[in-house]
Amino acid sequence: MRILQSRFDSSRVHQYLLIKEVLCYNNFMSLNTPISQLNRVGKVLERNLKHLQIETVEDLLNYFPFRYEDYSEIVPIQDLPQKEGQQVTVRGKIELIANKRSPRKRKVITEAVVADDTGQLRIIWFGQPFIKKILYAGDEVFFSGKVKSDMFGINMVSPGYEKARNTLLNPPSMGEEKGDVISTTHTARIVPMYSLTSGITHKQIRFLMTQAMKAVSQMKDWLPNEIRDRIDIMEFGDAIKAIHFPKSKEELKHAERRLKFDELFILQLRAELIRQSIKQSKAPQIRFDKKAIKEFVDSLPFKLTDDQKIAAWEIIKDLEREAPMNRLLEGDVGSGKTVVAAIALYSCILNNYQGVIMAPTEILAKQHFETLSEAFALSDVKIGLFTRSKKMIYRDKIEINRDNNLNEELSPSISTYLDISKKSFLKEIDNGELQIVIGTHALLTGDVKFKDLGLVIVDEQHRFGVEQRKTIREKSGDMKTTPHFLSMTATPIPRSFALTLYGDLDLSIIKQMPKGRKPVQTRLVDPHNRDKAYGFIREQVKEGRQVFVVCPLIEERGIRKGERGQLGNHSTFHIPHSISEKKTVMQEYEKLSKNIFPDLKIGYLHGKMKDTDKDSTMEQFTNGTIDILVSTSVVEVGVDIPNASVMMIEGAERFGLAQLHQFRGRVGRSSHQSYCFLFTDSNTEKVKERLALFESTTDGFKLAEHDLEIRGPGEVYGFAQSGMMNFKLATYKDQDLIKLARDVAREIDFNKCKSLREKVEKWEERVHLE
Ligand code: ADP
Ligand code: MG
């Protein structure tokens, strides 16, 4: 009985201890532990952390520093005069510390005198009287801060501080090395700096992070050992530890490499999954008919540039394969992508397959229709235009031959377009009479059914989703095959970045411009020369030219988040509100039409207009009824108004260089010399420098690279919100890592690496949810 009793007692004690352990976060912490259970997290801090999307220990661990300060070298006080202006750490004993009031501002000043074996240093804090309750004379303390000097000698103002023997803040397995008595969190080491919202201090985050370090060992490394060994990369948990509290610069570098690789690898894995699934399907095989293609190329009124030839060749090779092509054709505005597309289409037709071009807008579809009709004017090809609006335009070569004198040379200027009903149009597609169909995405909907679709070309819509691919296959006339796919874009995306962004696509780039183009003359116009510029515009209009005026969206910026300094991340986003696109455009329109050019015909375009109104305005601009078109950035990508010779951009500092370049590409599309005028009210050096670069080069890729560096991919390519490219560490400049991630991904057998497939699926879910 006694024995029983005592056993009972001891089990009670045991139970008690267990409960305590469970309750005590210090001993029991999982990755899912709510942040509120950490030491010293009250309601306020909890809420503030939530603003940073930190709710659990895992969130916290994934919240990386945005820069570091290297306080790892302790400087003897006597050497400080040579370090003026630099960030340093000293270690010394407080000899004296006192609060006093400043004579004028009645603020509390805390002053301390600190000494080491080599000298004395004065330290000053403003408005922080509590420090006197933390630091006492006799304490050994590390101070990290900037060295300054005044008439009393060397000093530091508001440095970071940490008592030398304070091991409380010390995370396990870091800091205290064998034989190393120094152990600090905030000073005397490479100190992490986090980007914060108001109400949180660096010290607080670091303190929480030291607690969270206990859970790091629970983080599973998602990279299989074979991959890790092969590419010699740090273990995940170690990398997380080191990214927060690196022991050395070397270790930090390894941690960054590992974590950057993760970010890049997941994108490449996803791309590879898509790629492999596409490659598994069968495509119509398009044989290369050398003679016929050569004849077609020879019939063009110009010689292809080398880049065009290479791109066409890459495409022809792809078309010959059994697996569907999945390629992106990149080329600056005016670089001549359409003719490359035409060669690909022609190759299809020669093999008795249909081809399709899809454009994002009706106007662009119509333009492609006209261009291709011209390109194929001499060959026996039937082309149709299919858009939302009811008019179905149809070009019937045979019809024309019948109507016109057969001997008369066909000239593209002869009106050869016929309207036909939707019903007969659909029939012509279905029975294969029509060889090339050009249209908007209306082609993907409704009753369109192709005969033998061999090639789908999508213009200015970089990605063709899985869903769209499926739809097109269902409409292709042969469910057993998947048509070849070519995407075209005028957005200059540097190659390494394109590999990250569109890893599933193969890439062809046209960099060369056709010979004989006159580069657009670009000028940043001084405000006092504004009238001169208007005068010049009037001259141009008198000569029959037309003018674009682009005004910026005025937006107020919301919270900035996640800005990274030295490591170059750009997950900054802003929440635009109170944008009034309409207001901006209408104000400019009023000004120009009433005060500046009352005698000219001025039109406007903004996003709030109905599509039909937009189309009719564009129509009037295209046919020359409107002289000057005022708009925001909605000026359609790719719209071709060869007669427009001036692009005038207001508030130029508000646009990225890549976007400015897109605007500039709207002019200079004919033999007329064209001009781009930039206006800005900003006088900052940075703006001037950027715009000067824009003035000095017409190389879209160069501008895009500069832009990427300054503003980051999210803003440059407009997917800041999508979550896809919200890298914390990696940038497009990590070319070696991008390539490595791609190479590793390409060799993955997803049937063997199920966990990697799952990881991608989970990641996609998260990204889509964001
Ligand atoms: P983009 O790449 O912007 O779509 P386009 O295909 O519309 O460019 O071509 C722009 C213009 O350049 C068209 O008028 C086209 O006929 C012409 N062009 C294309 N290739 C050449 C070339 N190799 N030499 C001269 N002119 C060309
Ligand atoms: Mg084009």
PDB file of N, CA and C in Angstrom, residues 181-267:
ATOM      1  N   VAL A 181      34.174  33.193 -25.509  1.00  0.00           N
ATOM      2  CA  VAL A 181      33.344  33.617 -24.394  1.00  0.00           C
ATOM      3  C   VAL A 181      32.295  34.640 -24.813  1.00  0.00           C
ATOM      4  N   ILE A 182      32.507  35.215 -25.971  1.00  0.00           N
ATOM      5  CA  ILE A 182      31.546  36.232 -26.395  1.00  0.00           C
ATOM      6  C   ILE A 182      30.274  35.560 -26.916  1.00  0.00           C
ATOM      7  N   SER A 183      29.155  36.008 -26.450  1.00  0.00           N
ATOM      8  CA  SER A 183      27.928  35.492 -27.036  1.00  0.00           C
ATOM      9  C   SER A 183      26.876  36.580 -26.993  1.00  0.00           C
ATOM     10  N   THR A 184      26.538  37.062 -28.142  1.00  0.00           N
ATOM     11  CA  THR A 184      25.612  38.183 -28.215  1.00  0.00           C
ATOM     12  C   THR A 184      24.607  37.941 -29.318  1.00  0.00           C
ATOM     13  N   THR A 185      23.529  38.666 -29.278  1.00  0.00           N
ATOM     14  CA  THR A 185      22.529  38.563 -30.332  1.00  0.00           C
ATOM     15  C   THR A 185      22.483  39.836 -31.169  1.00  0.00           C
ATOM     16  N   HIS A 186      22.661  40.945 -30.490  1.00  0.00           N
ATOM     17  CA  HIS A 186      22.442  42.217 -31.185  1.00  0.00           C
ATOM     18  C   HIS A 186      23.723  42.930 -31.593  1.00  0.00           C
ATOM     19  N   THR A 187      24.827  42.541 -31.002  1.00  0.00           N
ATOM     20  CA  THR A 187      26.075  43.248 -31.293  1.00  0.00           C
ATOM     21  C   THR A 187      27.197  42.249 -31.458  1.00  0.00           C
ATOM     22  N   ALA A 188      28.370  42.750 -31.750  1.00  0.00           N
ATOM     23  CA  ALA A 188      29.589  41.951 -31.822  1.00  0.00           C
ATOM     24  C   ALA A 188      29.457  40.741 -32.736  1.00  0.00           C
ATOM     25  N   ARG A 189      28.656  40.842 -33.767  1.00  0.00           N
ATOM     26  CA  ARG A 189      28.508  39.762 -34.718  1.00  0.00           C
ATOM     27  C   ARG A 189      27.909  40.357 -35.993  1.00  0.00           C
ATOM     28  N   ILE A 190      27.634  39.489 -36.955  1.00  0.00           N
ATOM     29  CA  ILE A 190      26.904  39.985 -38.118  1.00  0.00           C
ATOM     30  C   ILE A 190      25.445  40.033 -37.693  1.00  0.00           C
ATOM     31  N   VAL A 191      24.928  41.213 -37.559  1.00  0.00           N
ATOM     32  CA  VAL A 191      23.611  41.373 -36.961  1.00  0.00           C
ATOM     33  C   VAL A 191      22.533  41.463 -38.046  1.00  0.00           C
ATOM     34  N   PRO A 192      21.507  40.646 -37.932  1.00  0.00           N
ATOM     35  CA  PRO A 192      20.430  40.696 -38.931  1.00  0.00           C
ATOM     36  C   PRO A 192      19.565  41.928 -38.748  1.00  0.00           C
ATOM     37  N   MET A 193      19.176  42.530 -39.837  1.00  0.00           N
ATOM     38  CA  MET A 193      18.259  43.661 -39.796  1.00  0.00           C
ATOM     39  C   MET A 193      17.001  43.237 -40.556  1.00  0.00           C
ATOM     40  N   TYR A 194      15.868  43.353 -39.921  1.00  0.00           N
ATOM     41  CA  TYR A 194      14.621  42.915 -40.537  1.00  0.00           C
ATOM     42  C   TYR A 194      13.847  44.125 -41.030  1.00  0.00           C
ATOM     43  N   SER A 195      13.037  43.927 -42.022  1.00  0.00           N
ATOM     44  CA  SER A 195      12.195  45.054 -42.398  1.00  0.00           C
ATOM     45  C   SER A 195      10.971  44.983 -41.504  1.00  0.00           C
ATOM     46  N   LEU A 196      10.595  46.106 -41.000  1.00  0.00           N
ATOM     47  CA  LEU A 196       9.640  46.135 -39.902  1.00  0.00           C
ATOM     48  C   LEU A 196       8.455  47.009 -40.217  1.00  0.00           C
ATOM     49  N   THR A 197       7.375  46.778 -39.519  1.00  0.00           N
ATOM     50  CA  THR A 197       6.301  47.762 -39.517  1.00  0.00           C
ATOM     51  C   THR A 197       6.422  48.505 -38.199  1.00  0.00           C
ATOM     52  N   SER A 198       5.683  49.568 -38.082  1.00  0.00           N
ATOM     53  CA  SER A 198       5.830  50.354 -36.863  1.00  0.00           C
ATOM     54  C   SER A 198       5.382  49.516 -35.670  1.00  0.00           C
ATOM     55  N   GLY A 199       5.980  49.782 -34.551  1.00  0.00           N
ATOM     56  CA  GLY A 199       5.590  49.060 -33.349  1.00  0.00           C
ATOM     57  C   GLY A 199       6.429  47.836 -33.068  1.00  0.00           C
ATOM     58  N   ILE A 200       7.348  47.532 -33.966  1.00  0.00           N
ATOM     59  CA  ILE A 200       8.253  46.410 -33.707  1.00  0.00           C
ATOM     60  C   ILE A 200       9.685  46.923 -33.833  1.00  0.00           C
ATOM     61  N   THR A 201      10.539  46.472 -32.965  1.00  0.00           N
ATOM     62  CA  THR A 201      11.930  46.890 -33.078  1.00  0.00           C
ATOM     63  C   THR A 201      12.775  45.704 -33.546  1.00  0.00           C
ATOM     64  N   HIS A 202      13.944  46.014 -34.064  1.00  0.00           N
ATOM     65  CA  HIS A 202      14.873  44.959 -34.464  1.00  0.00           C
ATOM     66  C   HIS A 202      15.179  44.059 -33.290  1.00  0.00           C
ATOM     67  N   LYS A 203      15.347  44.681 -32.145  1.00  0.00           N
ATOM     68  CA  LYS A 203      15.701  43.907 -30.962  1.00  0.00           C
ATOM     69  C   LYS A 203      14.626  42.887 -30.649  1.00  0.00           C
ATOM     70  N   GLN A 204      13.381  43.330 -30.760  1.00  0.00           N
ATOM     71  CA  GLN A 204      12.282  42.403 -30.465  1.00  0.00           C
ATOM     72  C   GLN A 204      12.303  41.205 -31.415  1.00  0.00           C
ATOM     73  N   ILE A 205      12.415  41.514 -32.704  1.00  0.00           N
ATOM     74  CA  ILE A 205      12.398  40.417 -33.681  1.00  0.00           C
ATOM     75  C   ILE A 205      13.552  39.460 -33.425  1.00  0.00           C
ATOM     76  N   ARG A 206      14.716  40.039 -33.174  1.00  0.00           N
ATOM     77  CA  ARG A 206      15.873  39.171 -32.942  1.00  0.00           C
ATOM     78  C   ARG A 206      15.663  38.313 -31.707  1.00  0.00           C
ATOM     79  N   PHE A 207      15.079  38.905 -30.691  1.00  0.00           N
ATOM     80  CA  PHE A 207      14.827  38.169 -29.459  1.00  0.00           C
ATOM     81  C   PHE A 207      13.867  37.001 -29.720  1.00  0.00           C
ATOM     82  N   LEU A 208      12.805  37.279 -30.489  1.00  0.00           N
ATOM     83  CA  LEU A 208      11.857  36.215 -30.819  1.00  0.00           C
ATOM     84  C   LEU A 208      12.546  35.145 -31.667  1.00  0.00           C
ATOM     85  N   MET A 209      13.391  35.614 -32.567  1.00  0.00           N
ATOM     86  CA  MET A 209      14.049  34.678 -33.471  1.00  0.00           C
ATOM     87  C   MET A 209      14.932  33.717 -32.678  1.00  0.00           C
ATOM     88  N   THR A 210      15.585  34.237 -31.658  1.00  0.00           N
ATOM     89  CA  THR A 210      16.443  33.337 -30.871  1.00  0.00           C
ATOM     90  C   THR A 210      15.596  32.256 -30.208  1.00  0.00           C
ATOM     91  N   GLN A 211      14.381  32.614 -29.840  1.00  0.00           N
ATOM     92  CA  GLN A 211      13.511  31.586 -29.256  1.00  0.00           C
ATOM     93  C   GLN A 211      13.090  30.573 -30.319  1.00  0.00           C
ATOM     94  N   ALA A 212      12.731  31.112 -31.487  1.00  0.00           N
ATOM     95  CA  ALA A 212      12.233  30.243 -32.554  1.00  0.00           C
ATOM     96  C   ALA A 212      13.290  29.259 -33.044  1.00  0.00           C
ATOM     97  N   MET A 213      14.546  29.625 -32.838  1.00  0.00           N
ATOM     98  CA  MET A 213      15.634  28.761 -33.296  1.00  0.00           C
ATOM     99  C   MET A 213      15.501  27.342 -32.761  1.00  0.00           C
ATOM    100  N   LYS A 214      14.835  27.219 -31.621  1.00  0.00           N
ATOM    101  CA  LYS A 214      14.668  25.885 -31.026  1.00  0.00           C
ATOM    102  C   LYS A 214      13.870  24.956 -31.932  1.00  0.00           C
ATOM    103  N   ALA A 215      13.050  25.541 -32.770  1.00  0.00           N
ATOM    104  CA  ALA A 215      12.184  24.710 -33.613  1.00  0.00           C
ATOM    105  C   ALA A 215      12.816  24.401 -34.967  1.00  0.00           C
ATOM    106  N   VAL A 216      13.966  24.994 -35.236  1.00  0.00           N
ATOM    107  CA  VAL A 216      14.559  24.824 -36.569  1.00  0.00           C
ATOM    108  C   VAL A 216      14.772  23.354 -36.905  1.00  0.00           C
ATOM    109  N   SER A 217      15.171  22.580 -35.886  1.00  0.00           N
ATOM    110  CA  SER A 217      15.491  21.178 -36.161  1.00  0.00           C
ATOM    111  C   SER A 217      14.259  20.414 -36.669  1.00  0.00           C
ATOM    112  N   GLN A 218      13.071  20.978 -36.442  1.00  0.00           N
ATOM    113  CA  GLN A 218      11.867  20.287 -36.929  1.00  0.00           C
ATOM    114  C   GLN A 218      11.595  20.586 -38.407  1.00  0.00           C
ATOM    115  N   MET A 219      12.302  21.554 -38.955  1.00  0.00           N
ATOM    116  CA  MET A 219      12.067  21.870 -40.364  1.00  0.00           C
ATOM    117  C   MET A 219      12.692  20.783 -41.225  1.00  0.00           C
ATOM    118  N   LYS A 220      11.849  20.185 -42.049  1.00  0.00           N
ATOM    119  CA  LYS A 220      12.354  19.088 -42.889  1.00  0.00           C
ATOM    120  C   LYS A 220      13.017  19.665 -44.130  1.00  0.00           C
ATOM    121  N   ASP A 221      14.086  19.038 -44.519  1.00  0.00           N
ATOM    122  CA  ASP A 221      14.701  19.462 -45.773  1.00  0.00           C
ATOM    123  C   ASP A 221      13.952  18.810 -46.924  1.00  0.00           C
ATOM    124  N   TRP A 222      13.355  19.635 -47.779  1.00  0.00           N
ATOM    125  CA  TRP A 222      12.538  19.063 -48.851  1.00  0.00           C
ATOM    126  C   TRP A 222      13.365  18.596 -50.044  1.00  0.00           C
ATOM    127  N   LEU A 223      14.631  18.984 -50.063  1.00  0.00           N
ATOM    128  CA  LEU A 223      15.483  18.508 -51.160  1.00  0.00           C
ATOM    129  C   LEU A 223      16.005  17.112 -50.840  1.00  0.00           C
ATOM    130  N   PRO A 224      15.812  16.174 -51.734  1.00  0.00           N
ATOM    131  CA  PRO A 224      16.376  14.840 -51.504  1.00  0.00           C
ATOM    132  C   PRO A 224      17.895  14.912 -51.350  1.00  0.00           C
ATOM    133  N   ASN A 225      18.424  13.981 -50.538  1.00  0.00           N
ATOM    134  CA  ASN A 225      19.869  13.976 -50.297  1.00  0.00           C
ATOM    135  C   ASN A 225      20.695  13.948 -51.570  1.00  0.00           C
ATOM    136  N   GLU A 226      20.237  13.155 -52.545  1.00  0.00           N
ATOM    137  CA  GLU A 226      21.052  13.021 -53.770  1.00  0.00           C
ATOM    138  C   GLU A 226      21.256  14.385 -54.416  1.00  0.00           C
ATOM    139  N   ILE A 227      20.175  15.150 -54.463  1.00  0.00           N
ATOM    140  CA  ILE A 227      20.290  16.461 -55.098  1.00  0.00           C
ATOM    141  C   ILE A 227      21.218  17.339 -54.283  1.00  0.00           C
ATOM    142  N   ARG A 228      21.023  17.305 -52.972  1.00  0.00           N
ATOM    143  CA  ARG A 228      21.838  18.170 -52.114  1.00  0.00           C
ATOM    144  C   ARG A 228      23.317  17.850 -52.243  1.00  0.00           C
ATOM    145  N   ASP A 229      23.591  16.562 -52.253  1.00  0.00           N
ATOM    146  CA  ASP A 229      25.000  16.172 -52.370  1.00  0.00           C
ATOM    147  C   ASP A 229      25.555  16.578 -53.716  1.00  0.00           C
ATOM    148  N   ARG A 230      24.742  16.337 -54.735  1.00  0.00           N
ATOM    149  CA  ARG A 230      25.246  16.566 -56.079  1.00  0.00           C
ATOM    150  C   ARG A 230      25.599  18.018 -56.315  1.00  0.00           C
ATOM    151  N   ILE A 231      24.762  18.903 -55.832  1.00  0.00           N
ATOM    152  CA  ILE A 231      25.048  20.304 -56.121  1.00  0.00           C
ATOM    153  C   ILE A 231      25.725  20.988 -54.942  1.00  0.00           C
ATOM    154  N   ASP A 232      26.063  20.184 -53.919  1.00  0.00           N
ATOM    155  CA  ASP A 232      26.851  20.676 -52.796  1.00  0.00           C
ATOM    156  C   ASP A 232      26.222  21.927 -52.193  1.00  0.00           C
ATOM    157  N   ILE A 233      25.094  21.705 -51.539  1.00  0.00           N
ATOM    158  CA  ILE A 233      24.351  22.836 -51.027  1.00  0.00           C
ATOM    159  C   ILE A 233      24.006  22.599 -49.567  1.00  0.00           C
ATOM    160  N   MET A 234      23.946  23.659 -48.822  1.00  0.00           N
ATOM    161  CA  MET A 234      23.755  23.591 -47.375  1.00  0.00           C
ATOM    162  C   MET A 234      22.432  22.919 -47.013  1.00  0.00           C
ATOM    163  N   GLU A 235      22.391  22.320 -45.873  1.00  0.00           N
ATOM    164  CA  GLU A 235      21.160  21.693 -45.394  1.00  0.00           C
ATOM    165  C   GLU A 235      20.165  22.791 -45.030  1.00  0.00           C
ATOM    166  N   PHE A 236      18.886  22.492 -45.180  1.00  0.00           N
ATOM    167  CA  PHE A 236      17.866  23.530 -45.042  1.00  0.00           C
ATOM    168  C   PHE A 236      17.857  24.187 -43.657  1.00  0.00           C
ATOM    169  N   GLY A 237      17.788  23.362 -42.623  1.00  0.00           N
ATOM    170  CA  GLY A 237      17.745  23.906 -41.261  1.00  0.00           C
ATOM    171  C   GLY A 237      18.960  24.765 -40.957  1.00  0.00           C
ATOM    172  N   ASP A 238      20.115  24.285 -41.385  1.00  0.00           N
ATOM    173  CA  ASP A 238      21.345  25.062 -41.156  1.00  0.00           C
ATOM    174  C   ASP A 238      21.261  26.406 -41.870  1.00  0.00           C
ATOM    175  N   ALA A 239      20.676  26.358 -43.063  1.00  0.00           N
ATOM    176  CA  ALA A 239      20.575  27.598 -43.840  1.00  0.00           C
ATOM    177  C   ALA A 239      19.642  28.585 -43.143  1.00  0.00           C
ATOM    178  N   ILE A 240      18.555  28.079 -42.590  1.00  0.00           N
ATOM    179  CA  ILE A 240      17.625  28.964 -41.882  1.00  0.00           C
ATOM    180  C   ILE A 240      18.321  29.587 -40.667  1.00  0.00           C
ATOM    181  N   LYS A 241      19.019  28.741 -39.943  1.00  0.00           N
ATOM    182  CA  LYS A 241      19.756  29.264 -38.787  1.00  0.00           C
ATOM    183  C   LYS A 241      20.719  30.352 -39.217  1.00  0.00           C
ATOM    184  N   ALA A 242      21.468  30.029 -40.263  1.00  0.00           N
ATOM    185  CA  ALA A 242      22.541  30.931 -40.666  1.00  0.00           C
ATOM    186  C   ALA A 242      22.022  32.203 -41.321  1.00  0.00           C
ATOM    187  N   ILE A 243      20.844  32.132 -41.926  1.00  0.00           N
ATOM    188  CA  ILE A 243      20.349  33.352 -42.570  1.00  0.00           C
ATOM    189  C   ILE A 243      19.988  34.373 -41.493  1.00  0.00           C
ATOM    190  N   HIS A 244      19.574  33.890 -40.340  1.00  0.00           N
ATOM    191  CA  HIS A 244      19.228  34.808 -39.253  1.00  0.00           C
ATOM    192  C   HIS A 244      20.446  35.202 -38.418  1.00  0.00           C
ATOM    193  N   PHE A 245      21.257  34.213 -38.108  1.00  0.00           N
ATOM    194  CA  PHE A 245      22.402  34.510 -37.247  1.00  0.00           C
ATOM    195  C   PHE A 245      23.681  33.923 -37.835  1.00  0.00           C
ATOM    196  N   PRO A 246      24.138  34.501 -38.920  1.00  0.00           N
ATOM    197  CA  PRO A 246      25.343  33.944 -39.544  1.00  0.00           C
ATOM    198  C   PRO A 246      26.562  34.108 -38.648  1.00  0.00           C
ATOM    199  N   LYS A 247      27.367  33.076 -38.630  1.00  0.00           N
ATOM    200  CA  LYS A 247      28.592  33.166 -37.827  1.00  0.00           C
ATOM    201  C   LYS A 247      29.661  33.923 -38.593  1.00  0.00           C
ATOM    202  N   SER A 248      29.562  33.868 -39.884  1.00  0.00           N
ATOM    203  CA  SER A 248      30.576  34.563 -40.692  1.00  0.00           C
ATOM    204  C   SER A 248      29.949  34.924 -42.024  1.00  0.00           C
ATOM    205  N   LYS A 249      30.656  35.752 -42.756  1.00  0.00           N
ATOM    206  CA  LYS A 249      30.165  36.116 -44.083  1.00  0.00           C
ATOM    207  C   LYS A 249      30.102  34.891 -44.980  1.00  0.00           C
ATOM    208  N   GLU A 250      31.084  34.025 -44.792  1.00  0.00           N
ATOM    209  CA  GLU A 250      31.157  32.808 -45.577  1.00  0.00           C
ATOM    210  C   GLU A 250      29.885  31.966 -45.380  1.00  0.00           C
ATOM    211  N   GLU A 251      29.536  31.800 -44.109  1.00  0.00           N
ATOM    212  CA  GLU A 251      28.361  30.982 -43.797  1.00  0.00           C
ATOM    213  C   GLU A 251      27.095  31.630 -44.364  1.00  0.00           C
ATOM    214  N   LEU A 252      27.036  32.937 -44.253  1.00  0.00           N
ATOM    215  CA  LEU A 252      25.878  33.661 -44.784  1.00  0.00           C
ATOM    216  C   LEU A 252      25.729  33.409 -46.286  1.00  0.00           C
ATOM    217  N   LYS A 253      26.886  33.411 -46.968  1.00  0.00           N
ATOM    218  CA  LYS A 253      26.856  33.196 -48.416  1.00  0.00           C
ATOM    219  C   LYS A 253      26.272  31.822 -48.753  1.00  0.00           C
ATOM    220  N   HIS A 254      26.708  30.827 -47.982  1.00  0.00           N
ATOM    221  CA  HIS A 254      26.193  29.473 -48.226  1.00  0.00           C
ATOM    222  C   HIS A 254      24.693  29.386 -47.949  1.00  0.00           C
ATOM    223  N   ALA A 255      24.281  30.051 -46.877  1.00  0.00           N
ATOM    224  CA  ALA A 255      22.855  30.019 -46.515  1.00  0.00           C
ATOM    225  C   ALA A 255      22.023  30.678 -47.610  1.00  0.00           C
ATOM    226  N   GLU A 256      22.520  31.810 -48.097  1.00  0.00           N
ATOM    227  CA  GLU A 256      21.785  32.509 -49.157  1.00  0.00           C
ATOM    228  C   GLU A 256      21.707  31.663 -50.414  1.00  0.00           C
ATOM    229  N   ARG A 257      22.808  31.013 -50.711  1.00  0.00           N
ATOM    230  CA  ARG A 257      22.822  30.186 -51.918  1.00  0.00           C
ATOM    231  C   ARG A 257      21.758  29.097 -51.802  1.00  0.00           C
ATOM    232  N   ARG A 258      21.726  28.446 -50.643  1.00  0.00           N
ATOM    233  CA  ARG A 258      20.751  27.376 -50.447  1.00  0.00           C
ATOM    234  C   ARG A 258      19.315  27.912 -50.593  1.00  0.00           C
ATOM    235  N   LEU A 259      19.032  29.011 -49.915  1.00  0.00           N
ATOM    236  CA  LEU A 259      17.642  29.475 -49.877  1.00  0.00           C
ATOM    237  C   LEU A 259      17.218  30.087 -51.216  1.00  0.00           C
ATOM    238  N   LYS A 260      18.170  30.709 -51.893  1.00  0.00           N
ATOM    239  CA  LYS A 260      17.872  31.194 -53.239  1.00  0.00           C
ATOM    240  C   LYS A 260      17.577  30.020 -54.164  1.00  0.00           C
ATOM    241  N   PHE A 261      18.389  29.004 -54.024  1.00  0.00           N
ATOM    242  CA  PHE A 261      18.186  27.831 -54.874  1.00  0.00           C
ATOM    243  C   PHE A 261      16.768  27.297 -54.690  1.00  0.00           C
ATOM    244  N   ASP A 262      16.317  27.210 -53.453  1.00  0.00           N
ATOM    245  CA  ASP A 262      14.963  26.718 -53.187  1.00  0.00           C
ATOM    246  C   ASP A 262      13.925  27.521 -53.956  1.00  0.00           C
ATOM    247  N   GLU A 263      14.066  28.843 -53.897  1.00  0.00           N
ATOM    248  CA  GLU A 263      13.087  29.701 -54.563  1.00  0.00           C
ATOM    249  C   GLU A 263      13.074  29.477 -56.069  1.00  0.00           C
ATOM    250  N   LEU A 264      14.269  29.342 -56.628  1.00  0.00           N
ATOM    251  CA  LEU A 264      14.366  29.179 -58.070  1.00  0.00           C
ATOM    252  C   LEU A 264      13.970  27.771 -58.500  1.00  0.00           C
ATOM    253  N   PHE A 265      14.325  26.819 -57.667  1.00  0.00           N
ATOM    254  CA  PHE A 265      14.106  25.423 -58.019  1.00  0.00           C
ATOM    255  C   PHE A 265      12.617  25.093 -58.088  1.00  0.00           C
ATOM    256  N   ILE A 266      11.861  25.642 -57.191  1.00  0.00           N
ATOM    257  CA  ILE A 266      10.428  25.319 -57.183  1.00  0.00           C
ATOM    258  C   ILE A 266       9.777  25.794 -58.491  1.00  0.00           C
ATOM    259  N   LEU A 267      10.199  26.964 -58.969  1.00  0.00           N
ATOM    260  CA  LEU A 267       9.671  27.450 -60.244  1.00  0.00           C
ATOM    261  C   LEU A 267      10.089  26.542 -61.398  1.00  0.00           C
TER     262      LEU A 267
END
